[in-house]
């Protein structure tokens, strides 16, 4: 009897935005694999094409509208189901289906329903599920790792956000904050380590507010960080993102206690002006932020610090802008993600504050921040000249296949000549030179 080939539907997902979206895509692949779908990295052979989206900035959404047009070109020669997932799906809902070019719209808490949505959409009926949940954490899902080097893995420890910063759309697209069972997080980290991963990054919109409690256990973020660090000294642990208002001495002390907890903190400030911080609903002051930075550096002197900042928020004055520049000058961040304010529909700011800083002023102020940060980055990297670092190899350098690259504990990228080691190895390097974004090293 002749065997018949089984047509396994292939799924292609493009992921946009933050590391949390990368982890969400891995969860989606796992859910779909349990229902007979296979992952593909080629859009041209996919039966299902989806974009996992971000709504934090307007240009991120505009890019997705363009991708929808590109996805539809695949329909010239075959039947393809097209889906928009994640924050943009949650925010725009019916508007996406009304284009007639999208078959599925699913929000961040609806991924378990994707097999049913796909089945119905395959019958020619567009589907939408953007219901938010107060319980969903996908704690029982073992993600399908999509990274190429098999070295670093992302682990989501919580979902949603309760802060409701006035400029931010996340609480409306990802829902209320809920923390995941600590033991499932540790188990997932163990699985990663046993599979050969050498580094995990614990992810949350605000990891410092992580809190998992039962009748017998009460685990905060510092406790969780220690639990994961104790898996093995060979497993590096990173985390993102921290909120200054919740960042505790206990977390700093746990970081200092364990060598395998990387000495890097992404510490978004958003503005150096107290008036702006209050208007942004950031719930800390400039003075509090600087005190936290001082505390970090008193306990972990060489800790890497990076940040986010918004130029030109509603009613920002030149004095407010100068406060941001002076804070950047005082702290001396290693690097920063710098943007001018982009109004997001539905946020507190969009409802209550005029977007009254003109684009020319926003652009000038942003460029001034970028120029200052460029100088500060160079100073930061120059301070590492002559130092030695333990580096986790990520793979070949993009510019030279005879060189390897990897990050030091402080999150700075290192490159060095090397044809002996491979991704996943630990090596010791000495810094010989630098740019404002890379440490140029040699093996020691």
PDB file of N, CA, C and O in Angstrom, residues 250-280:
ATOM      1  N   UNK A 250      16.715  45.049  48.608  1.00  0.00           N
ATOM      2  CA  UNK A 250      16.815  43.597  48.650  1.00  0.00           C
ATOM      3  C   UNK A 250      17.245  43.027  47.296  1.00  0.00           C
ATOM      4  O   UNK A 250      18.063  42.106  47.225  1.00  0.00           O
ATOM      5  N   UNK A 251      16.727  43.600  46.212  1.00  0.00           N
ATOM      6  CA  UNK A 251      17.124  43.145  44.878  1.00  0.00           C
ATOM      7  C   UNK A 251      18.602  43.452  44.629  1.00  0.00           C
ATOM      8  O   UNK A 251      19.346  42.612  44.108  1.00  0.00           O
ATOM      9  N   UNK A 252      19.029  44.646  45.008  1.00  0.00           N
ATOM     10  CA  UNK A 252      20.443  45.018  44.827  1.00  0.00           C
ATOM     11  C   UNK A 252      21.340  44.055  45.603  1.00  0.00           C
ATOM     12  O   UNK A 252      22.387  43.603  45.101  1.00  0.00           O
ATOM     13  N   UNK A 253      20.945  43.725  46.821  1.00  0.00           N
ATOM     14  CA  UNK A 253      21.767  42.841  47.653  1.00  0.00           C
ATOM     15  C   UNK A 253      21.826  41.419  47.083  1.00  0.00           C
ATOM     16  O   UNK A 253      22.878  40.769  47.124  1.00  0.00           O
ATOM     17  N   UNK A 254      20.719  40.934  46.519  1.00  0.00           N
ATOM     18  CA  UNK A 254      20.734  39.609  45.889  1.00  0.00           C
ATOM     19  C   UNK A 254      21.629  39.631  44.647  1.00  0.00           C
ATOM     20  O   UNK A 254      22.395  38.693  44.397  1.00  0.00           O
ATOM     21  N   UNK A 255      21.560  40.692  43.875  1.00  0.00           N
ATOM     22  CA  UNK A 255      22.429  40.819  42.710  1.00  0.00           C
ATOM     23  C   UNK A 255      23.900  40.765  43.109  1.00  0.00           C
ATOM     24  O   UNK A 255      24.722  40.112  42.456  1.00  0.00           O
ATOM     25  N   UNK A 256      24.228  41.460  44.188  1.00  0.00           N
ATOM     26  CA  UNK A 256      25.615  41.495  44.641  1.00  0.00           C
ATOM     27  C   UNK A 256      26.065  40.137  45.194  1.00  0.00           C
ATOM     28  O   UNK A 256      27.244  39.773  45.093  1.00  0.00           O
ATOM     29  N   UNK A 257      25.130  39.388  45.737  1.00  0.00           N
ATOM     30  CA  UNK A 257      25.455  38.110  46.393  1.00  0.00           C
ATOM     31  C   UNK A 257      25.821  37.019  45.394  1.00  0.00           C
ATOM     32  O   UNK A 257      26.667  36.164  45.690  1.00  0.00           O
ATOM     33  N   UNK A 258      25.202  37.023  44.215  1.00  0.00           N
ATOM     34  CA  UNK A 258      25.392  35.934  43.249  1.00  0.00           C
ATOM     35  C   UNK A 258      26.152  36.437  42.024  1.00  0.00           C
ATOM     36  O   UNK A 258      25.699  37.340  41.318  1.00  0.00           O
ATOM     37  N   UNK A 259      27.287  35.827  41.773  1.00  0.00           N
ATOM     38  CA  UNK A 259      28.121  36.232  40.641  1.00  0.00           C
ATOM     39  C   UNK A 259      27.409  36.010  39.313  1.00  0.00           C
ATOM     40  O   UNK A 259      27.627  36.743  38.344  1.00  0.00           O
ATOM     41  N   UNK A 260      26.553  34.989  39.255  1.00  0.00           N
ATOM     42  CA  UNK A 260      25.895  34.682  37.981  1.00  0.00           C
ATOM     43  C   UNK A 260      24.672  35.543  37.705  1.00  0.00           C
ATOM     44  O   UNK A 260      24.068  35.421  36.630  1.00  0.00           O
ATOM     45  N   UNK A 261      24.278  36.424  38.613  1.00  0.00           N
ATOM     46  CA  UNK A 261      23.264  37.433  38.292  1.00  0.00           C
ATOM     47  C   UNK A 261      23.998  38.605  37.660  1.00  0.00           C
ATOM     48  O   UNK A 261      24.863  39.222  38.283  1.00  0.00           O
ATOM     49  N   UNK A 262      23.681  38.881  36.407  1.00  0.00           N
ATOM     50  CA  UNK A 262      24.431  39.889  35.663  1.00  0.00           C
ATOM     51  C   UNK A 262      24.272  41.267  36.295  1.00  0.00           C
ATOM     52  O   UNK A 262      23.196  41.633  36.773  1.00  0.00           O
ATOM     53  N   UNK A 263      25.363  41.992  36.274  1.00  0.00           N
ATOM     54  CA  UNK A 263      25.413  43.305  36.917  1.00  0.00           C
ATOM     55  C   UNK A 263      25.012  44.387  35.916  1.00  0.00           C
ATOM     56  O   UNK A 263      25.815  45.212  35.472  1.00  0.00           O
ATOM     57  N   UNK A 264      23.739  44.345  35.568  1.00  0.00           N
ATOM     58  CA  UNK A 264      23.179  45.325  34.644  1.00  0.00           C
ATOM     59  C   UNK A 264      21.719  45.537  35.002  1.00  0.00           C
ATOM     60  O   UNK A 264      20.988  44.577  35.254  1.00  0.00           O
ATOM     61  N   UNK A 265      21.297  46.804  35.022  1.00  0.00           N
ATOM     62  CA  UNK A 265      19.914  47.152  35.324  1.00  0.00           C
ATOM     63  C   UNK A 265      19.419  48.124  34.268  1.00  0.00           C
ATOM     64  O   UNK A 265      20.034  49.171  34.041  1.00  0.00           O
ATOM     65  N   UNK A 266      18.320  47.753  33.598  1.00  0.00           N
ATOM     66  CA  UNK A 266      17.662  48.705  32.709  1.00  0.00           C
ATOM     67  C   UNK A 266      16.683  49.486  33.561  1.00  0.00           C
ATOM     68  O   UNK A 266      15.728  48.922  34.108  1.00  0.00           O
ATOM     69  N   UNK A 267      16.916  50.803  33.665  1.00  0.00           N
ATOM     70  CA  UNK A 267      16.288  51.627  34.691  1.00  0.00           C
ATOM     71  C   UNK A 267      15.632  52.850  34.038  1.00  0.00           C
ATOM     72  O   UNK A 267      16.177  53.952  34.066  1.00  0.00           O
ATOM     73  N   UNK A 268      14.461  52.678  33.418  1.00  0.00           N
ATOM     74  CA  UNK A 268      13.840  53.781  32.682  1.00  0.00           C
ATOM     75  C   UNK A 268      13.561  54.996  33.563  1.00  0.00           C
ATOM     76  O   UNK A 268      12.938  54.871  34.617  1.00  0.00           O
ATOM     77  N   UNK A 269      13.999  56.161  33.099  1.00  0.00           N
ATOM     78  CA  UNK A 269      13.757  57.393  33.860  1.00  0.00           C
ATOM     79  C   UNK A 269      12.660  58.232  33.209  1.00  0.00           C
ATOM     80  O   UNK A 269      11.889  58.892  33.886  1.00  0.00           O
ATOM     81  N   UNK A 270      12.612  58.272  31.890  1.00  0.00           N
ATOM     82  CA  UNK A 270      11.626  58.974  31.055  1.00  0.00           C
ATOM     83  C   UNK A 270      11.783  60.488  31.054  1.00  0.00           C
ATOM     84  O   UNK A 270      11.604  61.125  30.023  1.00  0.00           O
ATOM     85  N   UNK A 271      12.129  61.090  32.201  1.00  0.00           N
ATOM     86  CA  UNK A 271      12.380  62.537  32.245  1.00  0.00           C
ATOM     87  C   UNK A 271      13.178  62.856  33.496  1.00  0.00           C
ATOM     88  O   UNK A 271      13.081  62.145  34.499  1.00  0.00           O
ATOM     89  N   UNK A 272      13.948  63.937  33.431  1.00  0.00           N
ATOM     90  CA  UNK A 272      14.681  64.387  34.609  1.00  0.00           C
ATOM     91  C   UNK A 272      13.972  65.495  35.360  1.00  0.00           C
ATOM     92  O   UNK A 272      14.468  66.010  36.355  1.00  0.00           O
ATOM     93  N   UNK A 273      12.773  65.846  34.894  1.00  0.00           N
ATOM     94  CA  UNK A 273      12.010  66.939  35.489  1.00  0.00           C
ATOM     95  C   UNK A 273      10.925  66.393  36.399  1.00  0.00           C
ATOM     96  O   UNK A 273      10.111  65.564  35.981  1.00  0.00           O
ATOM     97  N   UNK A 274      10.874  66.874  37.623  1.00  0.00           N
ATOM     98  CA  UNK A 274       9.818  66.423  38.553  1.00  0.00           C
ATOM     99  C   UNK A 274       8.431  66.781  38.040  1.00  0.00           C
ATOM    100  O   UNK A 274       7.475  66.022  38.220  1.00  0.00           O
ATOM    101  N   UNK A 275       8.302  67.936  37.396  1.00  0.00           N
ATOM    102  CA  UNK A 275       6.995  68.321  36.865  1.00  0.00           C
ATOM    103  C   UNK A 275       6.541  67.336  35.788  1.00  0.00           C
ATOM    104  O   UNK A 275       5.382  66.907  35.763  1.00  0.00           O
ATOM    105  N   UNK A 276       7.466  66.952  34.911  1.00  0.00           N
ATOM    106  CA  UNK A 276       7.137  65.981  33.861  1.00  0.00           C
ATOM    107  C   UNK A 276       6.858  64.600  34.458  1.00  0.00           C
ATOM    108  O   UNK A 276       5.924  63.901  34.041  1.00  0.00           O
ATOM    109  N   UNK A 277       7.666  64.190  35.413  1.00  0.00           N
ATOM    110  CA  UNK A 277       7.469  62.873  36.033  1.00  0.00           C
ATOM    111  C   UNK A 277       6.088  62.777  36.679  1.00  0.00           C
ATOM    112  O   UNK A 277       5.412  61.743  36.586  1.00  0.00           O
ATOM    113  N   UNK A 278       5.657  63.860  37.321  1.00  0.00           N
ATOM    114  CA  UNK A 278       4.326  63.861  37.931  1.00  0.00           C
ATOM    115  C   UNK A 278       3.243  63.793  36.853  1.00  0.00           C
ATOM    116  O   UNK A 278       2.268  63.040  36.986  1.00  0.00           O
ATOM    117  N   UNK A 279       3.433  64.531  35.780  1.00  0.00           N
ATOM    118  CA  UNK A 279       2.453  64.525  34.703  1.00  0.00           C
ATOM    119  C   UNK A 279       2.422  63.175  33.985  1.00  0.00           C
ATOM    120  O   UNK A 279       1.375  62.743  33.496  1.00  0.00           O
ATOM    121  N   UNK A 280       3.566  62.520  33.933  1.00  0.00           N
ATOM    122  CA  UNK A 280       3.650  61.179  33.342  1.00  0.00           C
ATOM    123  C   UNK A 280       3.113  60.096  34.275  1.00  0.00           C
ATOM    124  O   UNK A 280       3.017  58.949  33.884  1.00  0.00           O
TER     125      UNK A 280
END
